[in-house]
Amino acid sequence: MKKALVISGGGSKGAFAGGVAQYLIKKKENKYDLFIGSSTGSLMVSHLALGLVDDLKKLYTTVDQHTIFSNNPFIIKNVHGEKIISINHLNTLWNFINGRRTFGESKNLRKLICKNITKTMYQQIRRTEVDAVVTVSNLSTIAVMTIFVIGSGPHAIMFHL
């Protein structure tokens, strides 16, 4: 019977999902034939399919607001040892004035993804026996894209829906 590891989205909740995946793969030594991820889960699929659990942990534990946002919509303050998060209204207003449809600009996140999820990784996944499915959505355009990597070796196929 084939086994799949499915990781959903949820932004920063991905760190928790990554911890669960680390436990299942490293401590329980579970093996999976299929990795499926959506949103933040899709960022993990390539690392998990290649067994790069430690690299994934490092990636998720070193990320902060500056590595995600080039124009941060949040203000984070420490008040009496507790983090208080509020909206940065000036940055949000600036985005809307400039015709952007989001509260913050996540160009830094795109750079982070390009740096840590490479074509080489994709080619390595194609040479393995595992299958991978990545789903992302864009709420600004109400679009969903699913990328399948099915099979291994030269017969592996990739298609978009």
mmCIF file of C-alpha atoms in Angstrom:
data_model
loop_
_atom_site.group_PDB
_atom_site.id
_atom_site.type_symbol
_atom_site.label_atom_id
_atom_site.label_comp_id
_atom_site.label_asym_id
_atom_site.label_seq_id
_atom_site.Cartn_x
_atom_site.Cartn_y
_atom_site.Cartn_z
ATOM 1 C CA MET A 1 0.000 0.000 0.000
ATOM 2 C CA LYS A 2 1.286 3.468 -0.881
ATOM 3 C CA LYS A 3 1.638 6.117 1.819
ATOM 4 C CA ALA A 4 1.278 9.861 1.373
ATOM 5 C CA LEU A 5 2.362 12.777 3.515
ATOM 6 C CA VAL A 6 -0.007 15.713 3.017
ATOM 7 C CA ILE A 7 0.798 19.163 4.391
ATOM 8 C CA SER A 8 -1.723 21.981 4.209
ATOM 9 C CA GLY A 9 -1.221 25.702 4.110
ATOM 10 C CA GLY A 10 -1.444 28.202 6.893
ATOM 11 C CA GLY A 11 1.550 30.520 6.669
ATOM 12 C CA SER A 12 3.535 30.399 9.883
ATOM 13 C CA LYS A 13 1.709 27.212 10.896
ATOM 14 C CA GLY A 14 4.017 25.532 8.396
ATOM 15 C CA ALA A 15 6.695 25.443 11.090
ATOM 16 C CA PHE A 16 4.439 23.184 13.164
ATOM 17 C CA ALA A 17 3.715 20.960 10.155
ATOM 18 C CA GLY A 18 7.437 20.805 9.459
ATOM 19 C CA GLY A 19 8.027 19.639 13.026
ATOM 20 C CA VAL A 20 5.403 16.926 12.653
ATOM 21 C CA ALA A 21 6.964 15.835 9.337
ATOM 22 C CA GLN A 22 10.389 15.770 11.006
ATOM 23 C CA TYR A 23 9.031 13.536 13.769
ATOM 24 C CA LEU A 24 7.310 11.161 11.335
ATOM 25 C CA ILE A 25 10.300 10.863 9.001
ATOM 26 C CA LYS A 26 13.242 10.944 11.414
ATOM 27 C CA LYS A 27 11.927 9.551 14.700
ATOM 28 C CA LYS A 28 9.251 7.150 13.441
ATOM 29 C CA GLU A 29 11.251 6.412 10.253
ATOM 30 C CA ASN A 30 8.096 6.500 8.120
ATOM 31 C CA LYS A 31 8.625 6.221 4.367
ATOM 32 C CA TYR A 32 6.295 7.936 1.927
ATOM 33 C CA ASP A 33 5.590 7.327 -1.762
ATOM 34 C CA LEU A 34 3.766 10.602 -2.315
ATOM 35 C CA PHE A 35 4.252 14.107 -0.922
ATOM 36 C CA ILE A 36 1.439 16.644 -1.321
ATOM 37 C CA GLY A 37 1.613 20.254 -0.200
ATOM 38 C CA SER A 38 -0.562 23.327 -0.469
ATOM 39 C CA SER A 39 0.617 26.889 0.120
ATOM 40 C CA THR A 40 3.264 26.758 2.870
ATOM 41 C CA GLY A 41 3.052 22.959 2.643
ATOM 42 C CA SER A 42 4.069 23.207 -1.006
ATOM 43 C CA LEU A 43 7.303 24.862 0.092
ATOM 44 C CA MET A 44 8.138 21.748 2.101
ATOM 45 C CA VAL A 45 7.395 19.075 -0.496
ATOM 46 C CA SER A 46 10.726 19.238 -2.337
ATOM 47 C CA HIS A 47 12.781 19.041 0.861
ATOM 48 C CA LEU A 48 10.695 16.210 2.285
ATOM 49 C CA ALA A 49 10.692 14.209 -0.957
ATOM 50 C CA LEU A 50 14.499 14.381 -0.943
ATOM 51 C CA GLY A 51 14.837 13.629 2.765
ATOM 52 C CA LEU A 52 16.288 17.082 3.516
ATOM 53 C CA VAL A 53 14.461 17.377 6.825
ATOM 54 C CA ASP A 54 17.321 19.145 8.632
ATOM 55 C CA ASP A 55 17.621 21.725 5.831
ATOM 56 C CA LEU A 56 13.880 22.309 6.028
ATOM 57 C CA LYS A 57 14.065 22.837 9.791
ATOM 58 C CA LYS A 58 16.888 25.347 9.342
ATOM 59 C CA LEU A 59 14.893 27.182 6.679
ATOM 60 C CA TYR A 60 11.753 27.463 8.815
ATOM 61 C CA THR A 61 13.588 28.402 12.012
ATOM 62 C CA THR A 62 15.655 31.208 10.475
ATOM 63 C CA VAL A 63 12.844 32.995 8.627
ATOM 64 C CA ASP A 64 11.597 36.314 9.970
ATOM 65 C CA GLN A 65 9.418 39.151 8.709
ATOM 66 C CA HIS A 66 12.300 40.687 6.731
ATOM 67 C CA THR A 67 13.006 37.470 4.817
ATOM 68 C CA ILE A 68 9.351 37.342 3.757
ATOM 69 C CA PHE A 69 8.265 40.938 3.214
ATOM 70 C CA SER A 70 9.969 43.643 1.194
ATOM 71 C CA ASN A 71 7.179 45.951 2.427
ATOM 72 C CA ASN A 72 6.029 44.583 5.780
ATOM 73 C CA PRO A 73 2.331 45.004 6.675
ATOM 74 C CA PHE A 74 2.997 44.213 10.349
ATOM 75 C CA ILE A 75 4.601 45.888 13.331
ATOM 76 C CA ILE A 76 5.921 43.510 15.970
ATOM 77 C CA LYS A 77 6.809 44.899 19.381
ATOM 78 C CA ASN A 78 7.924 43.217 22.579
ATOM 79 C CA VAL A 79 5.874 44.545 25.474
ATOM 80 C CA HIS A 80 6.792 43.110 28.881
ATOM 81 C CA GLY A 81 8.268 40.023 27.208
ATOM 82 C CA GLU A 82 5.200 39.398 25.069
ATOM 83 C CA LYS A 83 5.035 39.910 21.288
ATOM 84 C CA ILE A 84 2.338 42.345 20.205
ATOM 85 C CA ILE A 85 1.485 42.336 16.496
ATOM 86 C CA SER A 86 -0.395 45.161 14.813
ATOM 87 C CA ILE A 87 -0.990 46.386 11.274
ATOM 88 C CA ASN A 88 1.504 48.840 9.791
ATOM 89 C CA HIS A 89 -1.109 51.202 8.378
ATOM 90 C CA LEU A 90 1.435 53.383 6.587
ATOM 91 C CA ASN A 91 2.890 50.479 4.598
ATOM 92 C CA THR A 92 -0.581 49.122 3.871
ATOM 93 C CA LEU A 93 -1.740 52.536 2.629
ATOM 94 C CA TRP A 94 1.415 52.857 0.504
ATOM 95 C CA ASN A 95 0.630 49.524 -1.187
ATOM 96 C CA PHE A 96 -2.925 50.558 -2.018
ATOM 97 C CA ILE A 97 -1.815 53.975 -3.308
ATOM 98 C CA ASN A 98 0.613 52.168 -5.623
ATOM 99 C CA GLY A 99 -2.178 49.943 -6.951
ATOM 100 C CA ARG A 100 -1.071 46.761 -5.229
ATOM 101 C CA ARG A 101 -3.738 44.327 -4.088
ATOM 102 C CA THR A 102 -1.972 43.088 -0.984
ATOM 103 C CA PHE A 103 -1.257 44.424 2.497
ATOM 104 C CA GLY A 104 2.454 43.735 2.118
ATOM 105 C CA GLU A 105 4.963 43.036 -0.632
ATOM 106 C CA SER A 106 6.440 39.558 -0.436
ATOM 107 C CA LYS A 107 9.214 39.914 -3.015
ATOM 108 C CA ASN A 108 11.703 38.724 -0.398
ATOM 109 C CA LEU A 109 9.708 35.502 -0.006
ATOM 110 C CA ARG A 110 10.009 34.849 -3.736
ATOM 111 C CA LYS A 111 13.796 35.313 -3.469
ATOM 112 C CA LEU A 112 13.901 32.953 -0.495
ATOM 113 C CA ILE A 113 11.939 30.306 -2.401
ATOM 114 C CA CYS A 114 14.138 30.618 -5.507
ATOM 115 C CA LYS A 115 17.249 30.290 -3.353
ATOM 116 C CA ASN A 116 16.032 27.231 -1.432
ATOM 117 C CA ILE A 117 13.918 25.316 -3.963
ATOM 118 C CA THR A 118 15.942 24.811 -7.114
ATOM 119 C CA LYS A 119 15.712 23.131 -10.499
ATOM 120 C CA THR A 120 18.366 20.724 -9.284
ATOM 121 C CA MET A 121 16.011 19.631 -6.514
ATOM 122 C CA TYR A 122 13.247 19.105 -9.074
ATOM 123 C CA GLN A 123 15.588 16.982 -11.193
ATOM 124 C CA GLN A 124 16.618 14.984 -8.109
ATOM 125 C CA ILE A 125 12.966 14.329 -7.251
ATOM 126 C CA ARG A 126 12.417 13.059 -10.808
ATOM 127 C CA ARG A 127 15.168 10.489 -10.229
ATOM 128 C CA THR A 128 13.564 9.170 -7.019
ATOM 129 C CA GLU A 129 10.715 6.727 -6.608
ATOM 130 C CA VAL A 130 8.452 9.298 -4.940
ATOM 131 C CA ASP A 131 5.740 11.425 -6.474
ATOM 132 C CA ALA A 132 5.148 15.047 -5.531
ATOM 133 C CA VAL A 133 2.141 17.347 -5.850
ATOM 134 C CA VAL A 134 2.322 21.087 -5.176
ATOM 135 C CA THR A 135 -0.703 23.383 -5.026
ATOM 136 C CA VAL A 136 -0.591 27.155 -4.696
ATOM 137 C CA SER A 137 -3.278 29.809 -4.844
ATOM 138 C CA ASN A 138 -3.320 33.507 -5.574
ATOM 139 C CA LEU A 139 -6.186 35.225 -3.799
ATOM 140 C CA SER A 140 -5.613 38.429 -5.766
ATOM 141 C CA THR A 141 -6.417 36.703 -9.048
ATOM 142 C CA ILE A 142 -8.557 33.933 -7.536
ATOM 143 C CA ALA A 143 -6.313 31.378 -9.249
ATOM 144 C CA VAL A 144 -5.235 27.940 -8.131
ATOM 145 C CA MET A 145 -2.364 26.091 -9.766
ATOM 146 C CA THR A 146 -1.517 22.470 -9.135
ATOM 147 C CA ILE A 147 1.799 21.038 -10.270
ATOM 148 C CA PHE A 148 2.181 17.277 -10.422
ATOM 149 C CA VAL A 149 5.476 15.452 -10.687
ATOM 150 C CA ILE A 150 4.548 11.850 -11.323
ATOM 151 C CA GLY A 151 6.952 8.969 -11.769
ATOM 152 C CA SER A 152 10.697 8.819 -11.779
ATOM 153 C CA GLY A 153 13.611 8.874 -14.178
ATOM 154 C CA PRO A 154 13.304 9.930 -17.804
ATOM 155 C CA HIS A 155 9.622 8.939 -17.844
ATOM 156 C CA ALA A 156 8.645 11.385 -15.109
ATOM 157 C CA ILE A 157 6.076 13.904 -16.186
ATOM 158 C CA MET A 158 5.160 17.319 -14.873
ATOM 159 C CA PHE A 159 1.914 19.041 -15.679
ATOM 160 C CA HIS A 160 -0.098 22.004 -14.464
ATOM 161 C CA LEU A 161 -3.828 22.205 -13.839
#
